[in-house]
């Protein structure tokens, strides 16, 4: 078994390559990733504009140089296997070159076609959907082509490997290809949830499926297929055979040949499937994920959003790796957590995953270029575009210290999950009434109640402090052994087993392990690792702080345009600067423009690292009108800011808003009024601030102290300098600063850089629920989607502006 040192955390970024390949830019970002504390990158063409063309010789030459620079920097390098997602299409090249590679689904249709493979009549108790009525209705099982490649056909996977992987192998230099550690596959699945969607329900299908079904169900398999959709004599056996076959066909069609290619060429096969959150969601998409994990070099999951969710899927990936791989497990994490995500949020999230056994963290995602489409693409862009990017290395170091010092205990309890039990009762219509992003909602059915009861039992184990691993019934039967009173599964060994009551074991396992026959004794319980920050007793006296601001920070104002015509926009804003512009005043556009004018005067545009800038003429007090044209159209409004040394104040008051925000109706005006540094800073002139707010104070210690805790602070993080020396970072929930050398008694000078929330710079400011914990592109443009609450309005944007509050510490405690 691997030691804690062998399983030390590793951090990667999902590097979203969404712009023209440029070696200077690529190499700068690689160096930035190294400095941010990352161990490697996943090179991920995503909305790649095609300059040079994807997989062309010139493209491969640019990637080659990028790989070799990563090698020079000591960064691990993984290649994403697509331009976009999900894996398997080869940027559309597979279907273009091999038109017969399209995916299929066997749908229920009210009329037959020449391809239909059977029919049945639903009536009475065998109706398809509860509440759909009891009138007899005939349904035909009809194969339909869907918008995906056939992941169940190994021939199609071979085309994919030929067009992508083989081109990398032969097109990169030997040194570069040898340095590539892994290929990353993203969200392959059975094809069941690709459009066009069925009227009621469908099941995974492929032209080779009839032959496989004939082996399992006999020559009359078509007569038995309706039992997958409705109940009748023998339905449970037919359903179990079918869904276990889906797992096998997906492994044979995609995962096994993919792994074989990688192993042949000295690479790891890493990635995750679509729909791994719990067994009920896994079933229609992949069958049993535990079986599929055996065919990944490092079992992986996708865990997005801001807050910890179910323990099941990270724990399952870690268990599969302990049982059959090298102990390492991977997560693609934190995508969609929103621009409001803080160091506290990410630290909490990583510790949750790490304490469930995850070792390799791939941050979703870091944008190569931060233009308008990137700003709205499942934010945040981490770490390079966060307000707190300078704190990122320390945040990762804290997580690593905690997980290395207090690694998760090796489980001695094995839980047998009820995959077969679910297969017997699951009906395909359920998937299309399920949240298809993370399956947090689903209809109330026998299968879903079984799944919910199982997850509740896992929560009971967690509450009792019992670490556990997971398996499914079939894996236990094929690979498990009982030796000397212990269960051995692969390379893992367990002294205790918990079999879910709905699990279905076969053969000798029925007698050897009855459901819940073995209880976990109290002496197997362990305490949950505490948070690594211990905090300070609340009754310590507070030293008050009074602040001075040495200079106005470099401010920013997000100016919202309106669309005047396709790719043409107008924006108005008001200033009160007086006769001259403040220092450094400029407009910053996130996107490339055709041209722009301000108050009728043409602007000179300059291309910068992310977008374009223009220096405006002297702005008299009053309203100004900006016109500009972009090269392309966007679903969201183009992002632009007025930047410089000024304040931005709202003409209406700020009031409490939803989800820890404050809100105002605006409008705003930029001016040079002195800012008040006591109290909340957003309302006093810094609602859109991106750079740290710098302030200075003094304090006096009555005795030497190694630890300071800041009180009353609001923001994402702070960096302190004491007596001219760097003192480190602090963030919530503790806002605690542990000093390398205790501070002596007496007076001290304090310089603070208070970091505002990235939400204030990028939004979405008008989302009705403020700083929401999951932000898809839909939240940006106001389209109600899976991430919204059920009672959300159909259009989720409001006129008011929302901001995360910002406040300097009111005092500090010393210990």
CSV table of C-alpha atoms in Angstrom, one decimal, residues 110-501:
chain,number,residue,atom,x,y,z
A,110,UNK,CA,-45.7,5.6,-31.0
A,111,UNK,CA,-45.2,4.4,-34.6
A,112,UNK,CA,-42.9,1.8,-36.0
A,113,UNK,CA,-40.1,2.1,-38.6
A,114,UNK,CA,-38.2,-0.5,-40.6
A,115,UNK,CA,-35.6,-0.6,-37.8
A,116,UNK,CA,-38.0,-1.2,-34.9
A,117,UNK,CA,-37.1,-4.3,-32.9
A,118,UNK,CA,-40.2,-5.0,-31.0
A,119,UNK,CA,-43.3,-3.5,-29.4
A,120,UNK,CA,-45.5,-3.8,-26.4
A,121,UNK,CA,-48.8,-2.3,-25.1
A,122,UNK,CA,-48.8,-0.4,-21.8
A,123,UNK,CA,-51.9,-0.5,-19.8
A,124,UNK,CA,-53.0,-0.7,-16.2
A,125,UNK,CA,-50.2,-1.4,-13.8
A,126,UNK,CA,-47.5,-1.5,-16.5
A,127,UNK,CA,-48.0,2.1,-17.6
A,128,UNK,CA,-44.7,3.8,-18.4
A,129,UNK,CA,-44.8,6.9,-16.2
A,130,UNK,CA,-46.8,7.2,-13.0
A,131,UNK,CA,-49.8,9.5,-13.6
A,132,UNK,CA,-49.7,9.0,-17.3
A,133,UNK,CA,-53.0,7.2,-17.4
A,134,UNK,CA,-54.2,3.7,-17.8
A,135,UNK,CA,-55.5,3.7,-21.3
A,136,UNK,CA,-53.8,1.0,-23.5
A,137,UNK,CA,-51.0,2.4,-25.7
A,138,UNK,CA,-48.7,0.6,-28.0
A,139,UNK,CA,-45.0,1.5,-28.0
A,140,UNK,CA,-42.3,0.4,-30.6
A,141,UNK,CA,-38.7,0.0,-29.7
A,142,UNK,CA,-37.0,1.9,-32.5
A,143,UNK,CA,-33.2,2.7,-32.9
A,144,UNK,CA,-32.6,6.4,-33.5
A,145,UNK,CA,-29.3,8.1,-34.4
A,146,UNK,CA,-28.3,10.8,-31.9
A,147,UNK,CA,-25.7,13.6,-31.9
A,148,UNK,CA,-22.7,11.7,-30.6
A,149,UNK,CA,-20.2,9.1,-31.7
A,150,UNK,CA,-20.9,5.5,-30.9
A,151,UNK,CA,-19.0,4.9,-27.6
A,152,UNK,CA,-20.1,1.3,-27.5
A,153,UNK,CA,-18.3,0.3,-30.7
A,154,UNK,CA,-14.6,-0.4,-30.5
A,155,UNK,CA,-14.2,0.4,-34.2
A,156,UNK,CA,-15.4,4.0,-33.6
A,157,UNK,CA,-12.9,4.3,-30.7
A,158,UNK,CA,-10.2,3.1,-33.1
A,159,UNK,CA,-11.1,5.9,-35.5
A,160,UNK,CA,-10.8,8.4,-32.6
A,161,UNK,CA,-7.4,7.1,-31.6
A,162,UNK,CA,-6.2,7.2,-35.2
A,163,UNK,CA,-7.3,10.8,-35.7
A,164,UNK,CA,-6.1,12.3,-32.4
A,165,UNK,CA,-3.8,10.1,-30.3
A,166,UNK,CA,-1.8,8.7,-33.2
A,167,UNK,CA,-1.4,12.2,-34.6
A,168,UNK,CA,0.0,13.3,-31.3
A,169,UNK,CA,2.3,10.2,-31.2
A,170,UNK,CA,3.7,10.7,-34.7
A,171,UNK,CA,3.5,14.5,-34.9
A,172,UNK,CA,5.2,15.4,-31.7
A,173,UNK,CA,9.0,15.0,-31.3
A,174,UNK,CA,10.0,11.9,-29.4
A,175,UNK,CA,11.2,14.0,-26.5
A,176,UNK,CA,7.9,15.9,-26.3
A,177,UNK,CA,5.7,12.8,-26.7
A,178,UNK,CA,7.8,10.9,-24.1
A,179,UNK,CA,7.3,13.7,-21.6
A,180,UNK,CA,3.5,13.6,-21.9
A,181,UNK,CA,2.3,11.7,-18.9
A,182,UNK,CA,-1.3,11.0,-19.7
A,183,UNK,CA,-4.2,11.5,-22.0
A,184,UNK,CA,-7.4,12.9,-20.4
A,185,UNK,CA,-10.9,11.8,-21.5
A,186,UNK,CA,-13.9,13.8,-20.6
A,187,UNK,CA,-17.5,12.7,-20.0
A,188,UNK,CA,-17.8,9.6,-22.2
A,189,UNK,CA,-21.0,7.7,-21.6
A,190,UNK,CA,-23.5,5.3,-23.2
A,191,UNK,CA,-25.0,8.0,-25.3
A,192,UNK,CA,-28.4,7.9,-23.7
A,193,UNK,CA,-28.7,11.7,-22.9
A,194,UNK,CA,-27.6,13.1,-26.2
A,195,UNK,CA,-30.1,14.9,-28.4
A,196,UNK,CA,-32.6,14.6,-30.0
A,197,UNK,CA,-34.3,13.3,-26.9
A,198,UNK,CA,-36.9,10.6,-26.9
A,199,UNK,CA,-40.7,11.3,-26.4
A,200,UNK,CA,-40.7,9.3,-23.2
A,201,UNK,CA,-37.6,7.1,-22.8
A,202,UNK,CA,-34.8,5.3,-24.5
A,203,UNK,CA,-31.9,3.0,-23.6
A,204,UNK,CA,-28.3,2.7,-24.9
A,205,UNK,CA,-27.9,1.0,-28.2
A,206,UNK,CA,-25.4,0.1,-30.9
A,207,UNK,CA,-25.6,-2.0,-34.1
A,208,UNK,CA,-23.7,-4.7,-32.3
A,209,UNK,CA,-26.1,-4.8,-29.3
A,210,UNK,CA,-28.5,-7.4,-30.8
A,211,UNK,CA,-25.7,-10.0,-31.0
A,212,UNK,CA,-24.7,-9.4,-27.4
A,213,UNK,CA,-28.3,-9.5,-26.3
A,214,UNK,CA,-28.8,-12.8,-28.1
A,215,UNK,CA,-25.9,-14.3,-26.1
A,216,UNK,CA,-27.5,-13.1,-22.8
A,217,UNK,CA,-31.3,-13.5,-23.4
A,218,UNK,CA,-31.5,-16.0,-26.2
A,219,UNK,CA,-32.8,-15.8,-29.8
A,220,UNK,CA,-36.1,-14.2,-28.7
A,221,UNK,CA,-34.4,-11.3,-26.9
A,222,UNK,CA,-36.6,-8.8,-28.7
A,223,UNK,CA,-39.6,-10.2,-26.9
A,224,UNK,CA,-37.9,-9.6,-23.6
A,225,UNK,CA,-36.7,-6.0,-24.3
A,226,UNK,CA,-40.0,-4.4,-23.3
A,227,UNK,CA,-39.4,-5.6,-19.7
A,228,UNK,CA,-36.6,-3.0,-19.4
A,229,UNK,CA,-39.4,-0.3,-19.7
A,230,UNK,CA,-42.3,-2.0,-18.0
A,231,UNK,CA,-43.0,-4.8,-15.5
A,232,UNK,CA,-43.9,-8.3,-16.3
A,233,UNK,CA,-42.8,-11.9,-15.5
A,234,UNK,CA,-39.0,-12.1,-15.3
A,235,UNK,CA,-38.5,-8.3,-15.6
A,236,UNK,CA,-35.9,-8.1,-12.8
A,237,UNK,CA,-33.6,-10.7,-14.4
A,238,UNK,CA,-33.9,-9.1,-17.9
A,239,UNK,CA,-33.1,-5.6,-16.5
A,240,UNK,CA,-30.1,-6.8,-14.5
A,241,UNK,CA,-28.7,-8.7,-17.6
A,242,UNK,CA,-29.3,-5.6,-19.8
A,243,UNK,CA,-27.7,-3.0,-17.5
A,244,UNK,CA,-24.7,-5.2,-16.7
A,245,UNK,CA,-24.3,-5.7,-20.4
A,246,UNK,CA,-24.3,-1.9,-20.9
A,247,UNK,CA,-21.3,-1.7,-18.6
A,248,UNK,CA,-19.5,-4.5,-20.5
A,249,UNK,CA,-20.2,-3.0,-23.9
A,250,UNK,CA,-19.1,0.4,-22.9
A,251,UNK,CA,-15.9,-1.0,-21.4
A,252,UNK,CA,-15.3,-3.1,-24.6
A,253,UNK,CA,-16.2,-0.3,-26.9
A,254,UNK,CA,-14.3,2.6,-25.3
A,255,UNK,CA,-12.4,2.1,-22.1
A,256,UNK,CA,-10.5,-1.2,-22.6
A,257,UNK,CA,-9.1,-0.2,-26.1
A,258,UNK,CA,-8.3,3.3,-24.9
A,259,UNK,CA,-6.4,1.9,-21.9
A,260,UNK,CA,-4.6,-0.6,-24.1
A,261,UNK,CA,-3.4,2.1,-26.5
A,262,UNK,CA,-2.1,4.2,-23.6
A,263,UNK,CA,-0.3,1.3,-22.0
A,264,UNK,CA,1.2,0.3,-25.3
A,265,UNK,CA,2.6,3.9,-25.7
A,266,UNK,CA,3.7,4.4,-22.1
A,267,UNK,CA,0.9,6.8,-21.1
A,268,UNK,CA,-1.7,6.9,-18.4
A,269,UNK,CA,-5.4,6.9,-19.2
A,270,UNK,CA,-7.0,9.5,-17.0
A,271,UNK,CA,-10.5,11.1,-17.0
A,272,UNK,CA,-14.0,10.7,-15.8
A,273,UNK,CA,-17.4,9.7,-17.1
A,274,UNK,CA,-20.6,11.6,-17.3
A,275,UNK,CA,-22.9,11.1,-14.3
A,276,UNK,CA,-20.9,9.6,-11.4
A,277,UNK,CA,-22.5,11.3,-8.4
A,278,UNK,CA,-24.4,8.3,-7.1
A,279,UNK,CA,-25.5,4.8,-8.3
A,280,UNK,CA,-28.9,5.9,-9.5
A,281,UNK,CA,-27.3,8.4,-11.9
A,282,UNK,CA,-24.5,6.1,-13.0
A,283,UNK,CA,-26.8,3.3,-14.0
A,284,UNK,CA,-28.3,4.7,-17.2
A,285,UNK,CA,-25.1,6.4,-18.3
A,286,UNK,CA,-22.5,3.8,-17.7
A,287,UNK,CA,-24.1,0.9,-15.7
A,288,UNK,CA,-21.7,0.4,-12.8
A,289,UNK,CA,-18.9,2.9,-12.6
A,290,UNK,CA,-17.0,0.6,-10.2
A,291,UNK,CA,-16.4,-1.8,-13.1
A,292,UNK,CA,-15.2,1.0,-15.4
A,293,UNK,CA,-12.8,2.4,-12.9
A,294,UNK,CA,-10.7,-0.7,-13.5
A,295,UNK,CA,-9.9,0.5,-17.0
A,296,UNK,CA,-8.5,3.9,-16.0
A,297,UNK,CA,-4.9,4.3,-14.9
A,298,UNK,CA,-6.1,6.7,-12.2
A,299,UNK,CA,-9.9,6.5,-11.3
A,300,UNK,CA,-11.4,10.0,-11.7
A,301,UNK,CA,-14.5,12.0,-11.1
A,302,UNK,CA,-16.0,15.4,-12.0
A,303,UNK,CA,-16.9,17.4,-8.9
A,304,UNK,CA,-18.0,21.0,-9.8
A,305,UNK,CA,-19.7,23.8,-7.9
A,306,UNK,CA,-18.5,25.5,-4.7
A,307,UNK,CA,-19.7,23.4,-1.7
A,308,UNK,CA,-18.9,19.8,-0.7
A,309,UNK,CA,-21.6,17.4,-1.9
A,310,UNK,CA,-22.1,13.7,-1.6
A,311,UNK,CA,-19.1,11.7,-0.2
A,312,UNK,CA,-20.1,8.7,-2.4
A,313,UNK,CA,-18.3,9.5,-5.6
A,314,UNK,CA,-15.0,10.7,-4.4
A,315,UNK,CA,-14.9,7.8,-1.9
A,316,UNK,CA,-15.8,5.4,-4.7
A,317,UNK,CA,-12.9,6.6,-6.9
A,318,UNK,CA,-10.5,6.4,-4.0
A,319,UNK,CA,-11.7,2.9,-3.1
A,320,UNK,CA,-11.3,1.6,-6.7
A,321,UNK,CA,-7.7,2.9,-6.8
A,322,UNK,CA,-6.9,1.4,-3.4
A,323,UNK,CA,-8.3,-1.9,-4.6
A,324,UNK,CA,-7.0,-2.1,-8.2
A,325,UNK,CA,-4.6,0.8,-9.0
A,326,UNK,CA,-1.8,2.7,-7.4
A,327,UNK,CA,-3.8,4.5,-4.7
A,328,UNK,CA,-4.0,7.8,-6.5
A,329,UNK,CA,-7.4,9.1,-7.6
A,330,UNK,CA,-8.3,12.3,-9.6
A,331,UNK,CA,-11.0,14.9,-9.6
A,332,UNK,CA,-11.8,17.7,-12.1
A,333,UNK,CA,-13.0,20.2,-9.6
A,334,UNK,CA,-14.5,23.5,-8.7
A,335,UNK,CA,-15.8,24.5,-12.1
A,336,UNK,CA,-18.9,26.6,-11.9
A,337,UNK,CA,-18.1,27.7,-8.4
A,338,UNK,CA,-18.5,31.2,-9.6
A,339,UNK,CA,-16.3,34.3,-9.5
A,340,UNK,CA,-17.4,34.8,-5.9
A,341,UNK,CA,-15.4,31.7,-4.8
A,342,UNK,CA,-12.9,32.5,-2.1
A,343,UNK,CA,-9.7,30.9,-0.7
A,344,UNK,CA,-11.9,29.7,2.2
A,345,UNK,CA,-14.3,28.0,-0.3
A,346,UNK,CA,-11.5,26.2,-2.3
A,347,UNK,CA,-9.6,25.2,0.8
A,348,UNK,CA,-12.8,23.6,2.3
A,349,UNK,CA,-13.6,21.9,-1.0
A,350,UNK,CA,-10.1,20.4,-1.4
A,351,UNK,CA,-10.0,19.2,2.2
A,352,UNK,CA,-13.4,17.5,1.7
A,353,UNK,CA,-12.2,15.7,-1.4
A,354,UNK,CA,-8.8,14.9,0.1
A,355,UNK,CA,-10.3,13.4,3.2
A,356,UNK,CA,-12.4,11.2,1.0
A,357,UNK,CA,-9.2,9.9,-0.6
A,358,UNK,CA,-8.7,12.0,-3.7
A,359,UNK,CA,-5.0,12.8,-4.4
A,360,UNK,CA,-4.9,14.6,-7.8
A,361,UNK,CA,-6.8,17.8,-8.2
A,362,UNK,CA,-7.5,19.3,-11.7
A,363,UNK,CA,-8.9,22.8,-11.4
A,364,UNK,CA,-11.7,23.6,-13.8
A,365,UNK,CA,-10.5,25.8,-15.4
A,366,UNK,CA,-7.8,28.4,-16.3
A,367,UNK,CA,-8.6,30.5,-19.4
A,368,UNK,CA,-5.7,31.0,-21.8
A,369,UNK,CA,-7.4,34.3,-22.8
A,370,UNK,CA,-10.0,36.0,-20.7
A,371,UNK,CA,-12.4,37.4,-23.3
A,372,UNK,CA,-16.1,37.7,-22.9
A,373,UNK,CA,-16.8,34.0,-23.8
A,374,UNK,CA,-14.2,32.9,-21.3
A,375,UNK,CA,-15.6,35.2,-18.6
A,376,UNK,CA,-19.0,33.5,-19.0
A,377,UNK,CA,-17.6,29.9,-19.4
A,378,UNK,CA,-18.2,28.1,-16.1
A,379,UNK,CA,-16.3,30.5,-13.9
A,380,UNK,CA,-13.9,31.0,-12.1
A,381,UNK,CA,-10.8,31.0,-14.2
A,382,UNK,CA,-8.3,29.7,-11.6
A,383,UNK,CA,-5.7,30.6,-10.5
A,384,UNK,CA,-4.6,33.3,-12.9
A,385,UNK,CA,-7.7,35.5,-13.0
A,386,UNK,CA,-8.7,35.5,-9.3
A,387,UNK,CA,-8.3,38.6,-7.2
A,388,UNK,CA,-6.6,36.3,-4.7
A,389,UNK,CA,-4.2,34.6,-7.1
A,390,UNK,CA,-1.2,35.7,-5.1
A,391,UNK,CA,-2.6,33.7,-2.1
A,392,UNK,CA,-3.1,30.6,-4.2
A,393,UNK,CA,0.3,29.0,-3.5
A,394,UNK,CA,-0.2,29.4,0.3
A,395,UNK,CA,-3.7,28.0,0.1
A,396,UNK,CA,-2.4,24.9,-1.7
A,397,UNK,CA,0.4,24.5,0.7
A,398,UNK,CA,-2.0,24.6,3.7
A,399,UNK,CA,-4.1,21.9,2.1
A,400,UNK,CA,-1.1,19.8,1.3
A,401,UNK,CA,0.3,20.1,4.9
A,402,UNK,CA,-3.1,19.1,6.3
A,403,UNK,CA,-3.6,16.1,4.1
A,404,UNK,CA,0.0,14.9,4.5
A,405,UNK,CA,0.1,15.4,8.2
A,406,UNK,CA,-3.4,14.0,8.8
A,407,UNK,CA,-4.0,11.6,5.9
A,408,UNK,CA,-7.4,10.0,5.6
A,409,UNK,CA,-7.4,6.6,7.4
A,410,UNK,CA,-7.2,3.4,5.4
A,411,UNK,CA,-10.7,1.9,5.6
A,412,UNK,CA,-11.2,-1.5,7.2
A,413,UNK,CA,-14.8,-1.6,6.2
A,414,UNK,CA,-16.2,-2.5,2.8
A,415,UNK,CA,-19.6,-1.4,1.7
A,416,UNK,CA,-21.4,-3.4,-1.0
A,417,UNK,CA,-23.5,-1.0,-3.0
A,418,UNK,CA,-26.9,-2.1,-4.5
A,419,UNK,CA,-26.2,-1.8,-8.2
A,420,UNK,CA,-28.1,-4.9,-9.2
A,421,UNK,CA,-30.9,-4.0,-6.8
A,422,UNK,CA,-31.2,-0.7,-8.6
A,423,UNK,CA,-31.1,-2.4,-12.0
A,424,UNK,CA,-34.1,-4.6,-11.2
A,425,UNK,CA,-36.3,-1.6,-10.5
A,426,UNK,CA,-35.0,1.2,-12.6
A,427,UNK,CA,-37.1,2.4,-15.5
A,428,UNK,CA,-35.6,4.5,-18.3
A,429,UNK,CA,-38.2,7.3,-18.2
A,430,UNK,CA,-36.7,8.3,-14.8
A,431,UNK,CA,-33.6,9.7,-16.4
A,432,UNK,CA,-35.4,12.4,-18.3
A,433,UNK,CA,-37.1,13.7,-15.1
A,434,UNK,CA,-33.7,13.8,-13.3
A,435,UNK,CA,-31.3,16.8,-13.0
A,436,UNK,CA,-28.9,15.8,-15.7
A,437,UNK,CA,-26.0,17.8,-14.4
A,438,UNK,CA,-25.5,16.4,-10.9
A,439,UNK,CA,-28.7,14.4,-10.3
A,440,UNK,CA,-29.7,16.2,-7.1
A,441,UNK,CA,-33.3,15.8,-8.0
A,442,UNK,CA,-35.1,12.8,-9.5
A,443,UNK,CA,-38.6,11.3,-9.4
A,444,UNK,CA,-39.8,9.3,-6.4
A,445,UNK,CA,-39.7,5.7,-7.6
A,446,UNK,CA,-38.8,2.3,-6.1
A,447,UNK,CA,-35.3,2.7,-7.6
A,448,UNK,CA,-34.8,6.2,-6.3
A,449,UNK,CA,-36.0,5.3,-2.8
A,450,UNK,CA,-33.5,2.4,-2.8
A,451,UNK,CA,-30.8,4.7,-3.8
A,452,UNK,CA,-31.7,7.3,-1.2
A,453,UNK,CA,-31.8,4.7,1.6
A,454,UNK,CA,-28.4,3.5,0.6
A,455,UNK,CA,-26.9,7.0,0.7
A,456,UNK,CA,-28.5,7.6,4.0
A,457,UNK,CA,-26.7,4.5,5.4
A,458,UNK,CA,-23.4,5.9,4.2
A,459,UNK,CA,-24.1,9.2,6.0
A,460,UNK,CA,-24.7,7.1,9.2
A,461,UNK,CA,-21.3,5.5,8.8
A,462,UNK,CA,-19.8,8.9,8.3
A,463,UNK,CA,-21.5,10.3,11.4
A,464,UNK,CA,-20.2,7.4,13.4
A,465,UNK,CA,-16.6,8.2,12.2
A,466,UNK,CA,-16.2,4.9,10.3
A,467,UNK,CA,-14.1,5.1,7.2
A,468,UNK,CA,-15.3,2.8,4.4
A,469,UNK,CA,-14.5,1.7,0.9
A,470,UNK,CA,-17.1,0.8,-1.8
A,471,UNK,CA,-17.6,-2.0,-4.3
A,472,UNK,CA,-20.5,-3.4,-6.3
A,473,UNK,CA,-21.9,-6.9,-6.1
A,474,UNK,CA,-20.4,-8.1,-9.3
A,475,UNK,CA,-16.9,-6.9,-8.5
A,476,UNK,CA,-17.0,-8.6,-5.1
A,477,UNK,CA,-18.1,-11.8,-6.8
A,478,UNK,CA,-15.4,-11.8,-9.5
A,479,UNK,CA,-12.5,-10.4,-7.5
A,480,UNK,CA,-13.2,-10.9,-3.9
A,481,UNK,CA,-11.8,-13.6,-1.6
A,482,UNK,CA,-12.3,-14.4,2.1
A,483,UNK,CA,-9.1,-15.4,3.7
A,484,UNK,CA,-8.4,-15.7,7.4
A,485,UNK,CA,-11.6,-13.9,8.3
A,486,UNK,CA,-10.9,-10.9,6.1
A,487,UNK,CA,-12.2,-9.9,2.6
A,488,UNK,CA,-9.5,-9.3,0.0
A,489,UNK,CA,-10.5,-7.3,-3.0
A,490,UNK,CA,-7.7,-6.7,-5.4
A,491,UNK,CA,-4.8,-5.4,-3.3
A,492,UNK,CA,-7.1,-4.1,-0.5
A,493,UNK,CA,-8.1,-6.0,2.6
A,494,UNK,CA,-11.1,-5.5,5.0
A,495,UNK,CA,-12.0,-6.9,8.3
A,496,UNK,CA,-15.6,-5.8,8.2
A,497,UNK,CA,-18.3,-5.6,5.5
A,498,UNK,CA,-21.7,-3.8,5.2
A,499,UNK,CA,-23.9,-5.2,2.5
A,500,UNK,CA,-26.8,-2.9,1.6
A,501,UNK,CA,-30.2,-4.7,2.0
